[in-house]
Short mmCIF file of C-alpha atoms in Angstrom, two decimals:
data_model
loop_
_atom_site.label_atom_id
_atom_site.label_comp_id
_atom_site.label_asym_id
_atom_site.label_seq_id
_atom_site.Cartn_x
_atom_site.Cartn_y
_atom_site.Cartn_z
CA UNK D 493 -18.20 -44.00 32.97
CA UNK D 494 -21.60 -42.30 32.51
CA UNK D 495 -22.73 -45.44 30.66
CA UNK D 496 -20.45 -48.04 32.19
CA UNK D 497 -23.14 -50.69 31.62
CA UNK D 498 -22.30 -50.55 27.89
CA UNK D 499 -19.60 -52.77 26.43
CA UNK D 500 -16.88 -50.90 24.58
CA UNK D 501 -18.27 -51.90 21.12
CA UNK D 502 -21.77 -50.80 22.15
CA UNK D 503 -20.36 -47.53 23.44
CA UNK D 504 -18.61 -46.93 20.13
CA UNK D 505 -21.76 -47.78 18.15
CA UNK D 506 -23.80 -45.47 20.37
CA UNK D 507 -21.39 -42.59 19.90
CA UNK D 508 -21.34 -43.04 16.12
CA UNK D 509 -25.13 -43.20 15.94
CA UNK D 510 -25.54 -40.04 18.01
CA UNK D 511 -22.77 -38.07 16.37
CA UNK D 512 -20.60 -37.96 19.49
CA UNK D 513 -17.09 -37.34 18.14
CA UNK D 514 -15.01 -38.61 21.04
CA UNK D 515 -15.06 -40.51 24.27
CA UNK D 516 -13.20 -40.39 27.57
CA UNK D 517 -12.18 -43.86 28.70
CA UNK D 518 -11.45 -45.40 32.08
CA UNK D 519 -8.61 -47.79 32.60
CA UNK D 520 -10.59 -50.71 34.04
CA UNK D 521 -12.98 -51.33 31.11
CA UNK D 522 -10.08 -50.78 28.69
CA UNK D 523 -7.99 -53.40 30.49
CA UNK D 524 -10.91 -55.78 30.51
CA UNK D 525 -11.45 -55.43 26.77
CA UNK D 526 -7.73 -55.44 26.09
CA UNK D 527 -5.68 -52.28 25.62
CA UNK D 528 -4.59 -52.84 22.02
CA UNK D 529 -8.03 -54.06 20.97
CA UNK D 530 -9.68 -51.06 22.63
CA UNK D 531 -7.32 -48.68 20.84
CA UNK D 532 -8.08 -50.35 17.49
CA UNK D 533 -11.81 -50.38 18.11
CA UNK D 534 -12.23 -46.76 19.17
CA UNK D 535 -9.79 -45.15 16.80
CA UNK D 536 -10.75 -47.46 13.97
CA UNK D 537 -14.28 -46.09 14.32
CA UNK D 538 -12.95 -42.56 13.93
CA UNK D 539 -13.63 -41.59 17.52
CA UNK D 540 -11.16 -39.48 19.47
CA UNK D 541 -10.11 -40.71 22.91
CA UNK D 542 -10.53 -37.42 24.73
CA UNK D 543 -8.89 -38.44 28.03
CA UNK D 544 -7.94 -41.50 30.01
CA UNK D 545 -9.14 -41.69 33.63
CA UNK D 546 -7.27 -42.05 35.78
CA UNK D 547 -3.88 -41.93 37.36
CA UNK D 548 -3.02 -40.35 40.64
CA UNK D 549 -3.31 -41.48 44.27
CA UNK D 550 0.09 -39.98 44.83
CA UNK D 551 -0.07 -39.08 48.53
CA UNK D 552 1.39 -42.19 50.17
CA UNK D 553 4.24 -41.66 52.62
CA UNK D 554 5.47 -45.23 52.82
CA UNK D 555 8.25 -45.76 50.18
CA UNK D 556 7.03 -49.10 48.79
CA UNK D 557 3.48 -47.80 48.48
CA UNK D 558 4.80 -44.64 46.88
CA UNK D 559 6.92 -46.56 44.36
CA UNK D 560 3.95 -48.75 43.47
CA UNK D 561 1.82 -45.67 42.85
CA UNK D 562 4.46 -44.18 40.55
CA UNK D 563 4.73 -47.47 38.65
CA UNK D 564 0.98 -47.58 38.25
CA UNK D 565 0.96 -44.02 36.94
CA UNK D 566 3.69 -44.79 34.42
CA UNK D 567 1.53 -47.69 33.25
CA UNK D 568 -1.43 -45.33 32.94
CA UNK D 569 0.69 -42.97 30.83
CA UNK D 570 1.65 -45.87 28.56
CA UNK D 571 -2.00 -46.84 28.21
CA UNK D 572 -2.96 -43.25 27.36
CA UNK D 573 -0.27 -43.16 24.67
CA UNK D 574 -1.45 -46.46 23.20
CA UNK D 575 -5.05 -45.23 23.16
CA UNK D 576 -3.94 -42.10 21.36
CA UNK D 577 -5.15 -39.58 23.90
CA UNK D 578 -2.96 -36.67 24.93
CA UNK D 579 -4.44 -36.37 28.43
CA UNK D 580 -4.26 -38.52 31.55
CA UNK D 581 -6.56 -37.32 34.33
CA UNK D 582 -5.12 -37.54 37.85
CA UNK D 583 -7.12 -37.90 41.05
CA UNK D 584 -4.48 -36.92 43.53
CA UNK D 585 -5.28 -39.16 46.48
CA UNK D 586 -6.44 -38.50 50.03
CA UNK D 587 -4.74 -38.35 53.41
CA UNK D 588 -2.76 -41.43 54.36
CA UNK D 589 -4.37 -43.42 57.20
CA UNK D 590 -4.12 -41.45 60.45
CA UNK D 591 -2.59 -38.36 58.84
CA UNK D 592 -4.02 -34.85 59.24
CA UNK D 593 -1.38 -33.11 57.16
CA UNK D 594 -3.10 -31.74 54.06
CA UNK D 595 -0.18 -29.46 53.13
CA UNK D 596 2.28 -32.35 53.31
CA UNK D 597 0.06 -34.54 51.14
CA UNK D 598 -0.20 -31.78 48.55
CA UNK D 599 3.57 -31.42 48.54
CA UNK D 600 4.02 -35.15 47.89
CA UNK D 601 1.78 -34.78 44.84
CA UNK D 602 4.13 -32.12 43.51
CA UNK D 603 7.09 -34.45 44.09
CA UNK D 604 5.34 -37.22 42.19
CA UNK D 605 4.43 -34.89 39.32
CA UNK D 606 8.10 -33.97 38.99
CA UNK D 607 8.84 -37.63 38.35
CA UNK D 608 5.84 -38.39 36.16
CA UNK D 609 5.55 -35.29 33.97
CA UNK D 610 8.79 -35.85 32.00
CA UNK D 611 7.96 -39.53 31.54
CA UNK D 612 4.52 -38.59 30.23
CA UNK D 613 5.85 -35.80 28.00
CA UNK D 614 8.21 -38.22 26.26
CA UNK D 615 5.10 -40.23 25.33
CA UNK D 616 3.05 -37.23 24.21
CA UNK D 617 0.80 -37.31 27.27
CA UNK D 618 -0.16 -34.36 29.49
CA UNK D 619 -1.18 -34.78 33.11
CA UNK D 620 -4.46 -33.13 34.16
CA UNK D 621 -4.84 -32.57 37.90
CA UNK D 622 -8.52 -32.87 38.77
CA UNK D 623 -9.64 -30.97 41.86
CA UNK D 624 -12.35 -33.03 43.52
CA UNK D 625 -15.16 -31.62 45.66
CA UNK D 626 -14.02 -30.86 49.23
CA UNK D 627 -16.19 -33.72 50.51
CA UNK D 628 -13.52 -36.04 49.04
CA UNK D 629 -10.55 -34.24 50.63
CA UNK D 630 -9.86 -36.85 53.30
CA UNK D 631 -10.22 -40.10 51.41
CA UNK D 632 -9.79 -39.42 47.72
CA UNK D 633 -8.28 -36.10 46.74
CA UNK D 634 -6.57 -33.45 48.86
CA UNK D 635 -6.75 -31.06 45.90
CA UNK D 636 -10.16 -29.45 46.38
CA UNK D 637 -10.21 -26.23 44.37
CA UNK D 638 -9.11 -25.09 40.95
CA UNK D 639 -6.78 -22.66 42.65
CA UNK D 640 -5.03 -25.49 44.54
CA UNK D 641 -4.75 -27.54 41.34
CA UNK D 642 -3.21 -24.59 39.52
CA UNK D 643 -0.78 -23.95 42.38
CA UNK D 644 0.51 -27.47 41.71
CA UNK D 645 0.30 -27.43 37.92
CA UNK D 646 2.08 -24.10 37.53
CA UNK D 647 5.29 -25.57 38.90
CA UNK D 648 5.56 -27.38 35.56
CA UNK D 649 5.31 -26.40 31.88
CA UNK D 650 1.71 -26.05 30.70
CA UNK D 651 2.09 -28.70 28.01
CA UNK D 652 3.07 -31.18 30.72
CA UNK D 653 0.76 -30.49 33.65
CA UNK D 654 -2.64 -28.82 33.58
CA UNK D 655 -6.03 -29.21 35.21
CA UNK D 656 -9.39 -30.87 34.65
CA UNK D 657 -12.31 -28.47 35.10
CA UNK D 658 -15.27 -30.56 36.32
CA UNK D 659 -18.48 -28.69 37.09
CA UNK D 660 -19.55 -31.23 39.72
CA UNK D 661 -16.54 -30.54 41.88
CA UNK D 662 -16.24 -26.80 41.38
CA UNK D 663 -19.73 -25.33 40.96
CA UNK D 664 -20.07 -24.07 44.56
CA UNK D 665 -16.85 -22.00 44.54
CA UNK D 666 -17.21 -18.24 44.07
CA UNK D 667 -13.57 -18.17 42.97
CA UNK D 668 -13.95 -20.72 40.18
CA UNK D 669 -14.36 -17.96 37.59
CA UNK D 670 -10.98 -16.46 38.38
CA UNK D 671 -9.52 -19.97 38.46
CA UNK D 672 -10.82 -20.75 34.98
CA UNK D 673 -9.45 -17.46 33.70
CA UNK D 674 -6.06 -18.20 35.27
CA UNK D 675 -6.05 -21.74 33.89
CA UNK D 676 -7.01 -20.54 30.42
CA UNK D 677 -4.42 -17.79 30.39
CA UNK D 678 -1.76 -20.40 31.12
CA UNK D 679 -3.07 -22.90 28.58
CA UNK D 680 -3.74 -25.35 31.38
CA UNK D 681 -7.35 -26.41 30.85
CA UNK D 682 -6.69 -29.94 29.65
CA UNK D 683 -10.26 -31.15 29.82
CA UNK D 684 -13.73 -29.86 30.70
CA UNK D 685 -16.14 -32.28 32.34
CA UNK D 686 -19.81 -32.00 33.17
CA UNK D 687 -22.06 -33.51 35.81
CA UNK D 688 -24.87 -31.94 37.80
CA UNK D 689 -25.11 -31.53 41.57
CA UNK D 690 -28.19 -33.18 43.03
CA UNK D 691 -29.28 -33.89 46.60
CA UNK D 692 -29.75 -35.79 48.80
CA UNK D 693 -26.36 -37.42 48.42
CA UNK D 694 -26.24 -41.21 48.73
CA UNK D 695 -24.18 -43.00 51.40
CA UNK D 696 -20.51 -42.75 50.51
CA UNK D 697 -21.39 -39.80 48.21
CA UNK D 698 -19.51 -41.23 45.22
CA UNK D 699 -22.42 -42.17 43.02
CA UNK D 700 -24.72 -39.22 43.57
CA UNK D 701 -23.86 -37.15 40.51
CA UNK D 702 -26.85 -35.89 38.58
CA UNK D 703 -27.85 -35.99 34.92
CA UNK D 704 -27.33 -32.61 33.26
CA UNK D 705 -30.24 -30.33 34.07
CA UNK D 706 -31.40 -32.19 37.16
CA UNK D 707 -29.47 -30.12 39.67
CA UNK D 708 -27.85 -26.89 40.78
CA UNK D 709 -25.10 -26.43 38.19
CA UNK D 710 -25.29 -23.58 35.69
CA UNK D 711 -23.61 -25.31 32.72
CA UNK D 712 -23.95 -22.40 30.33
CA UNK D 713 -22.07 -20.21 32.77
CA UNK D 714 -19.25 -22.79 32.90
CA UNK D 715 -19.22 -23.32 29.12
CA UNK D 716 -19.02 -19.57 28.57
CA UNK D 717 -16.25 -19.23 31.16
CA UNK D 718 -14.01 -21.92 29.65
CA UNK D 719 -14.70 -20.62 26.13
CA UNK D 720 -13.78 -17.08 27.20
CA UNK D 721 -10.62 -18.52 28.75
CA UNK D 722 -9.69 -19.86 25.33
CA UNK D 723 -10.61 -23.51 25.76
CA UNK D 724 -11.57 -25.19 22.50
CA UNK D 725 -11.11 -28.82 23.51
CA UNK D 726 -13.62 -31.60 24.06
CA UNK D 727 -16.44 -31.45 26.58
CA UNK D 728 -16.86 -34.68 28.53
CA UNK D 729 -19.92 -35.76 30.48
CA UNK D 730 -18.89 -37.84 33.48
CA UNK D 731 -21.75 -38.90 35.73
CA UNK D 732 -21.60 -41.56 38.44
CA UNK D 733 -25.20 -42.39 39.18
CA UNK D 734 -26.61 -45.71 40.32
CA UNK D 735 -30.01 -44.98 38.80
CA UNK D 736 -28.53 -44.18 35.39
CA UNK D 737 -26.29 -47.25 35.52
CA UNK D 738 -29.34 -49.44 36.17
CA UNK D 739 -31.06 -48.28 32.97
CA UNK D 740 -30.52 -49.23 29.34
CA UNK D 741 -27.14 -47.77 28.42
CA UNK D 742 -27.98 -46.70 24.87
CA UNK D 743 -31.06 -44.90 26.15
CA UNK D 744 -28.96 -43.13 28.81
CA UNK D 745 -26.41 -42.16 26.17
CA UNK D 746 -29.12 -40.64 23.95
CA UNK D 747 -30.65 -38.84 26.94
CA UNK D 748 -27.24 -37.46 27.90
CA UNK D 749 -26.68 -36.05 24.42
CA UNK D 750 -30.15 -34.46 24.51
CA UNK D 751 -29.50 -33.00 27.96
CA UNK D 752 -26.15 -31.68 26.83
CA UNK D 753 -27.82 -29.88 23.94
CA UNK D 754 -30.58 -28.50 26.16
CA UNK D 755 -28.46 -27.33 29.08
CA UNK D 756 -24.85 -26.85 28.07
CA UNK D 757 -24.25 -26.57 24.33
CA UNK G 1085 -26.78 -31.03 69.81
CA UNK G 1086 -23.81 -33.35 70.39
CA UNK G 1087 -25.86 -35.00 73.17
CA UNK G 1088 -29.38 -34.27 72.02
CA UNK G 1089 -30.58 -37.43 73.72
CA UNK G 1090 -30.13 -35.67 77.09
CA UNK G 1091 -32.95 -33.63 78.59
CA UNK G 1092 -32.02 -30.03 79.35
CA UNK G 1093 -31.75 -30.73 83.14
CA UNK G 1094 -29.54 -33.77 82.48
CA UNK G 1095 -27.38 -31.69 80.14
CA UNK G 1096 -26.97 -29.02 82.81
CA UNK G 1097 -26.12 -31.64 85.47
CA UNK G 1098 -23.61 -33.25 83.14
CA UNK G 1099 -21.91 -29.95 82.37
CA UNK G 1100 -21.66 -29.06 86.06
CA UNK G 1101 -20.26 -32.47 86.95
CA UNK G 1102 -17.63 -32.28 84.23
CA UNK G 1103 -16.68 -28.66 84.78
CA UNK G 1104 -18.00 -27.51 81.42
CA UNK G 1105 -18.63 -23.78 81.91
CA UNK G 1106 -21.10 -23.11 79.12
CA UNK G 1107 -23.36 -24.69 76.58
CA UNK G 1108 -24.58 -23.84 73.08
CA UNK G 1109 -28.31 -24.45 72.77
CA UNK G 1110 -30.58 -25.22 69.85
CA UNK G 1111 -33.98 -23.64 69.48
CA UNK G 1112 -36.06 -26.81 69.23
CA UNK G 1113 -35.13 -28.41 72.60
CA UNK G 1114 -35.36 -24.97 74.23
CA UNK G 1115 -38.88 -24.48 72.86
CA UNK G 1116 -39.86 -27.95 73.99
CA UNK G 1117 -38.65 -27.32 77.53
CA UNK G 1118 -40.04 -23.79 77.54
CA UNK G 1119 -37.96 -20.72 76.77
CA UNK G 1120 -38.26 -18.99 80.15
CA UNK G 1121 -37.77 -22.23 82.07
CA UNK G 1122 -34.71 -23.11 79.98
CA UNK G 1123 -33.20 -19.68 80.64
CA UNK G 1124 -33.80 -20.06 84.41
CA UNK G 1125 -32.44 -23.60 84.45
CA UNK G 1126 -29.21 -22.98 82.56
CA UNK G 1127 -28.30 -19.59 83.95
CA UNK G 1128 -29.51 -20.51 87.44
CA UNK G 1129 -26.92 -23.30 87.35
CA UNK G 1130 -24.23 -20.76 86.55
CA UNK G 1131 -23.71 -21.98 83.00
CA UNK G 1132 -23.16 -19.55 80.15
CA UNK G 1133 -25.29 -19.96 77.05
CA UNK G 1134 -22.50 -19.65 74.51
CA UNK G 1135 -24.66 -19.41 71.38
CA UNK G 1136 -28.14 -20.15 70.14
CA UNK G 1137 -28.47 -22.25 66.99
CA UNK G 1138 -29.90 -21.28 64.69
CA UNK G 1139 -31.44 -18.58 62.58
CA UNK G 1140 -30.94 -18.15 58.89
CA UNK G 1141 -32.51 -19.76 55.81
CA UNK G 1142 -32.63 -16.34 54.26
CA UNK G 1143 -32.41 -17.16 50.56
CA UNK G 1144 -36.08 -17.36 49.57
CA UNK G 1145 -37.20 -15.27 46.61
CA UNK G 1146 -40.94 -15.49 47.16
CA UNK G 1147 -42.07 -12.47 49.28
CA UNK G 1148 -44.31 -14.35 51.73
CA UNK G 1149 -41.65 -16.99 52.30
CA UNK G 1150 -39.07 -14.27 52.76
CA UNK G 1151 -41.21 -12.39 55.27
CA UNK G 1152 -41.82 -15.58 57.23
CA UNK G 1153 -38.07 -16.25 57.37
CA UNK G 1154 -37.39 -12.75 58.68
CA UNK G 1155 -40.12 -13.15 61.30
CA UNK G 1156 -38.65 -16.45 62.38
CA UNK G 1157 -35.20 -14.87 62.67
CA UNK G 1158 -36.53 -12.03 64.79
CA UNK G 1159 -38.08 -14.67 67.05
CA UNK G 1160 -34.69 -16.42 67.24
CA UNK G 1161 -33.05 -13.14 68.24
CA UNK G 1162 -35.65 -12.68 70.99
CA UNK G 1163 -35.00 -16.22 72.22
CA UNK G 1164 -31.23 -15.59 72.25
CA UNK G 1165 -31.75 -12.43 74.30
CA UNK G 1166 -33.98 -14.26 76.76
CA UNK G 1167 -31.43 -17.06 77.12
CA UNK G 1168 -28.75 -14.47 77.80
CA UNK G 1169 -26.45 -15.37 74.93
CA UNK G 1170 -24.91 -12.65 72.79
CA UNK G 1171 -24.64 -14.80 69.66
CA UNK G 1172 -27.20 -16.22 67.25
CA UNK G 1173 -25.70 -18.60 64.70
CA UNK G 1174 -27.09 -18.33 61.16
CA UNK G 1175 -27.18 -21.09 58.57
CA UNK G 1176 -27.81 -19.03 55.49
CA UNK G 1177 -30.01 -21.34 53.44
CA UNK G 1178 -29.58 -23.08 50.11
CA UNK G 1179 -30.72 -22.41 46.57
CA UNK G 1180 -34.46 -21.95 46.12
CA UNK G 1181 -36.11 -24.83 44.24
CA UNK G 1182 -35.02 -24.79 40.61
CA UNK G 1183 -32.57 -21.92 41.03
CA UNK G 1184 -28.92 -22.07 39.98
CA UNK G 1185 -28.05 -18.53 41.02
CA UNK G 1186 -25.57 -18.78 43.90
CA UNK G 1187 -24.53 -15.14 43.65
CA UNK G 1188 -28.15 -13.98 43.82
CA UNK G 1189 -28.84 -16.15 46.85
CA UNK G 1190 -25.79 -14.73 48.62
CA UNK G 1191 -27.00 -11.20 47.86
CA UNK G 1192 -30.42 -11.93 49.38
CA UNK G 1193 -28.64 -13.01 52.58
CA UNK G 1194 -26.94 -9.61 52.71
CA UNK G 1195 -30.33 -7.92 52.27
CA UNK G 1196 -31.78 -9.96 55.11
CA UNK G 1197 -28.82 -9.20 57.38
CA UNK G 1198 -29.40 -5.49 56.78
CA UNK G 1199 -32.89 -5.93 58.23
CA UNK G 1200 -31.98 -8.30 61.05
CA UNK G 1201 -28.69 -6.91 62.37
CA UNK G 1202 -30.14 -3.66 63.79
CA UNK G 1203 -33.03 -5.58 65.38
CA UNK G 1204 -30.55 -8.00 66.97
CA UNK G 1205 -28.20 -5.23 68.10
CA UNK G 1206 -31.02 -3.51 69.98
CA UNK G 1207 -31.41 -6.74 71.95
CA UNK G 1208 -27.69 -7.26 72.57
CA UNK G 1209 -27.40 -10.11 70.07
CA UNK G 1210 -24.76 -10.54 67.36
CA UNK G 1211 -25.36 -12.56 64.22
CA UNK G 1212 -22.75 -15.20 63.36
CA UNK G 1213 -22.76 -16.34 59.73
CA UNK G 1214 -21.69 -19.98 59.64
CA UNK G 1215 -20.09 -21.14 56.42
CA UNK G 1216 -21.14 -24.74 55.85
CA UNK G 1217 -19.13 -27.35 53.97
CA UNK G 1218 -19.53 -27.01 50.17
CA UNK G 1219 -21.46 -30.29 50.12
CA UNK G 1220 -24.36 -28.31 51.64
CA UNK G 1221 -24.21 -25.44 49.13
CA UNK G 1222 -27.31 -26.44 47.17
CA UNK G 1223 -29.75 -27.40 49.88
CA UNK G 1224 -28.65 -25.79 53.13
CA UNK G 1225 -26.10 -23.02 52.90
CA UNK G 1226 -24.80 -21.13 49.89
CA UNK G 1227 -22.05 -19.67 52.09
CA UNK G 1228 -19.31 -22.29 51.80
CA UNK G 1229 -16.05 -20.67 52.87
CA UNK G 1230 -14.86 -18.37 55.61
CA UNK G 1231 -13.91 -15.88 52.93
CA UNK G 1232 -17.48 -15.80 51.59
CA UNK G 1233 -18.88 -15.41 55.12
CA UNK G 1234 -16.52 -12.50 55.78
CA UNK G 1235 -17.44 -10.87 52.47
CA UNK G 1236 -21.00 -10.76 53.81
CA UNK G 1237 -20.20 -9.92 57.44
CA UNK G 1238 -17.87 -7.06 56.62
CA UNK G 1239 -20.71 -5.06 55.13
CA UNK G 1240 -21.85 -4.55 58.74
CA UNK G 1241 -20.23 -3.46 62.01
CA UNK G 1242 -18.25 -6.27 63.67
CA UNK G 1243 -20.33 -6.14 66.86
CA UNK G 1244 -23.42 -6.85 64.78
CA UNK G 1245 -22.38 -9.45 62.23
CA UNK G 1246 -19.50 -11.92 62.45
CA UNK G 1247 -18.78 -15.53 61.62
CA UNK G 1248 -18.81 -18.98 63.17
CA UNK G 1249 -15.56 -20.89 62.61
CA UNK G 1250 -16.47 -24.59 62.53
CA UNK G 1251 -13.64 -27.03 61.88
CA UNK G 1252 -15.96 -29.57 60.25
CA UNK G 1253 -16.93 -27.20 57.49
CA UNK G 1254 -13.60 -25.48 56.91
CA UNK G 1255 -10.81 -28.00 57.53
CA UNK G 1256 -10.16 -28.82 53.86
CA UNK G 1257 -9.60 -25.20 52.76
CA UNK G 1258 -5.99 -24.09 52.27
CA UNK G 1259 -7.20 -20.49 52.64
CA UNK G 1260 -8.85 -20.98 56.03
CA UNK G 1261 -5.74 -19.70 57.82
CA UNK G 1262 -5.90 -16.36 56.07
CA UNK G 1263 -9.66 -16.28 56.67
CA UNK G 1264 -9.21 -16.80 60.41
CA UNK G 1265 -6.59 -14.08 60.51
CA UNK G 1266 -8.88 -11.71 58.61
CA UNK G 1267 -11.83 -12.57 60.87
CA UNK G 1268 -9.76 -12.10 64.02
CA UNK G 1269 -8.33 -8.80 62.85
CA UNK G 1270 -11.86 -7.52 62.38
CA UNK G 1271 -13.12 -8.89 65.69
CA UNK G 1272 -15.53 -11.08 63.81
CA UNK G 1273 -14.96 -14.57 65.21
CA UNK G 1274 -18.19 -14.90 67.17
CA UNK G 1275 -17.85 -18.58 67.97
CA UNK G 1276 -15.46 -21.47 67.41
CA UNK G 1277 -16.96 -24.92 66.92
CA UNK G 1278 -15.38 -28.34 66.71
CA UNK G 1279 -16.30 -31.59 65.00
CA UNK G 1280 -14.11 -34.09 63.21
CA UNK G 1281 -14.31 -35.16 59.57
CA UNK G 1282 -14.82 -38.90 59.16
CA UNK G 1283 -15.65 -41.08 56.19
CA UNK G 1284 -17.57 -42.76 54.67
CA UNK G 1285 -20.33 -40.17 54.86
CA UNK G 1286 -23.84 -41.47 55.56
CA UNK G 1287 -26.75 -40.96 53.16
CA UNK G 1288 -27.84 -37.33 53.26
CA UNK G 1289 -24.42 -36.48 54.81
CA UNK G 1290 -25.94 -34.49 57.69
CA UNK G 1291 -25.22 -36.85 60.54
CA UNK G 1292 -21.75 -38.03 59.64
CA UNK G 1293 -19.67 -35.72 61.84
CA UNK G 1294 -17.00 -37.45 63.87
CA UNK G 1295 -16.05 -37.41 67.55
CA UNK G 1296 -12.93 -35.33 68.13
CA UNK G 1297 -9.85 -37.37 67.28
CA UNK G 1298 -11.61 -39.87 65.04
CA UNK G 1299 -10.95 -38.09 61.77
CA UNK G 1300 -8.90 -35.80 59.58
CA UNK G 1301 -9.15 -32.48 61.42
CA UNK G 1302 -6.07 -30.98 63.04
CA UNK G 1303 -7.77 -29.31 66.03
CA UNK G 1304 -4.59 -27.95 67.57
CA UNK G 1305 -3.83 -26.13 64.34
CA UNK G 1306 -7.28 -24.53 64.40
CA UNK G 1307 -7.10 -23.70 68.12
CA UNK G 1308 -3.71 -22.06 67.63
CA UNK G 1309 -4.98 -20.15 64.59
CA UNK G 1310 -8.03 -18.67 66.33
CA UNK G 1311 -5.96 -17.89 69.45
CA UNK G 1312 -3.34 -16.13 67.33
CA UNK G 1313 -6.18 -14.20 65.68
CA UNK G 1314 -7.16 -12.92 69.12
CA UNK G 1315 -10.14 -15.14 69.84
CA UNK G 1316 -10.68 -15.73 73.56
CA UNK G 1317 -14.32 -16.85 73.50
CA UNK G 1318 -15.90 -20.23 74.15
CA UNK G 1319 -15.07 -23.38 72.22
CA UNK G 1320 -18.14 -25.40 71.30
CA UNK G 1321 -18.23 -29.04 70.27
CA UNK G 1322 -21.05 -29.62 67.80
CA UNK G 1323 -21.26 -33.16 66.46
CA UNK G 1324 -24.19 -34.68 64.59
CA UNK G 1325 -23.62 -38.41 64.74
CA UNK G 1326 -26.24 -41.14 64.77
CA UNK G 1327 -23.96 -43.52 66.63
CA UNK G 1328 -23.22 -41.02 69.39
CA UNK G 1329 -26.90 -40.12 69.68
CA UNK G 1330 -27.77 -43.80 70.19
CA UNK G 1331 -25.46 -44.08 73.22
CA UNK G 1332 -25.89 -42.97 76.83
CA UNK G 1333 -25.79 -39.18 76.70
CA UNK G 1334 -23.85 -38.63 79.92
CA UNK G 1335 -21.21 -41.09 78.76
CA UNK G 1336 -20.94 -39.29 75.41
CA UNK G 1337 -20.63 -35.95 77.21
CA UNK G 1338 -17.78 -37.28 79.38
CA UNK G 1339 -16.08 -38.81 76.35
CA UNK G 1340 -16.37 -35.53 74.47
CA UNK G 1341 -14.71 -33.61 77.30
CA UNK G 1342 -11.90 -36.19 77.40
CA UNK G 1343 -11.47 -36.02 73.63
CA UNK G 1344 -11.43 -32.24 73.75
CA UNK G 1345 -8.63 -32.35 76.32
CA UNK G 1346 -6.67 -34.94 74.34
CA UNK G 1347 -6.99 -33.39 70.88
CA UNK G 1348 -7.84 -29.71 71.07
CA UNK G 1349 -7.16 -28.06 74.43
#
């Protein structure tokens, strides 16, 4: 998503050229290219598919809406399995229209996980709950902290449900260190994602993530924390940024690798 | 600030007409009207000045900048005393330019409080640390949760340093209930402020607060929680909203009172 202006073949070429060993994919560009073709292309090039983004949006109350969300998540699991990744990232969903019941919404996520986790496990896919920054709590994700994500994940076996640790969403939290330790101890860090926090935020706040090194996040602190917690998996860079999307994608990819080396590796 | 388009005399008239018994003031309009004149006007009308907003911005590293901030906070304390309010609200300040050290910034706030709290106490003024929503952590306030604010406040006597509980900043946090209980137990809830959370957020995110009832906040839950924690002080409505500021101020004031009765009282 950091270089969504690149076609899938260009993305693969760019990764090979720069020595990037794996790539996290999003469902929409995969569907556009064709699921089977995308799987062949990426894995044929020797690249790992680190994660698939994203399932989730599991907070609906209305039964038909809820059933549709579960269907869509089962489809996402199938896609993850076809792509050969072991991890589907879940963005839980916000409050239903007019609702103010955060606790109830979080409980519905747990109910949905109970249905989805066994389905995913049969296909070799783990679910990674991604806490999103509290500014998304109303409209996108009622799971706002690593602690909340772990409270949900720990109701299930660690090889079925874990968490995504994303610096952009968690950097402000003085309890994130203990959360990472707890997640690591339980074997529940299923992916580690990087983006920087920059201000001012744009309208809608979705596309204001910063290139590594441009903002407030201490990436080395995070990298050390997940390493100390036993995480040895891939590190993904996931930046939504209108300015970066408007530039040449290969150039942005090269810059991102350089920034990763300078600020996080 | 909810009706900043009103002159101070119009604000006082509006409060009297609507039976609003007190008003939280901001330093800038007070300075513009004249400090002594503002004090005479508001208190002469029989209105309480519930709080003065705001001091703070205490995270600078550079000595001259730091000294200037302390001077400005002492001036704010003096203004609070002259206005006859016992509470100065503090917005702690963000990360200094280029810094990524949240813990260090929070420690500098504690150092500043150690200098300011005795000065304020001599003048009958308490300092209320206001945790701001985590989306302001980089550029405005490194204190993001009630728990963090209490960690700072509890280093000082409760009649010197407490917290501001603002629904807008805290509504998303599943630990806010235990924070309110802890704050109440210690006698540290120095003010209780209301605004609703609405989306999409505007660019810069500062002026996107919602009128009571328009968003995701469960005000009755908060009101019950602070009451149960022993809080009997004023309830302030503090909304920054471009749309509300563009309307007739007296109409907005009346609407706010009606919304308060419908959603929070």
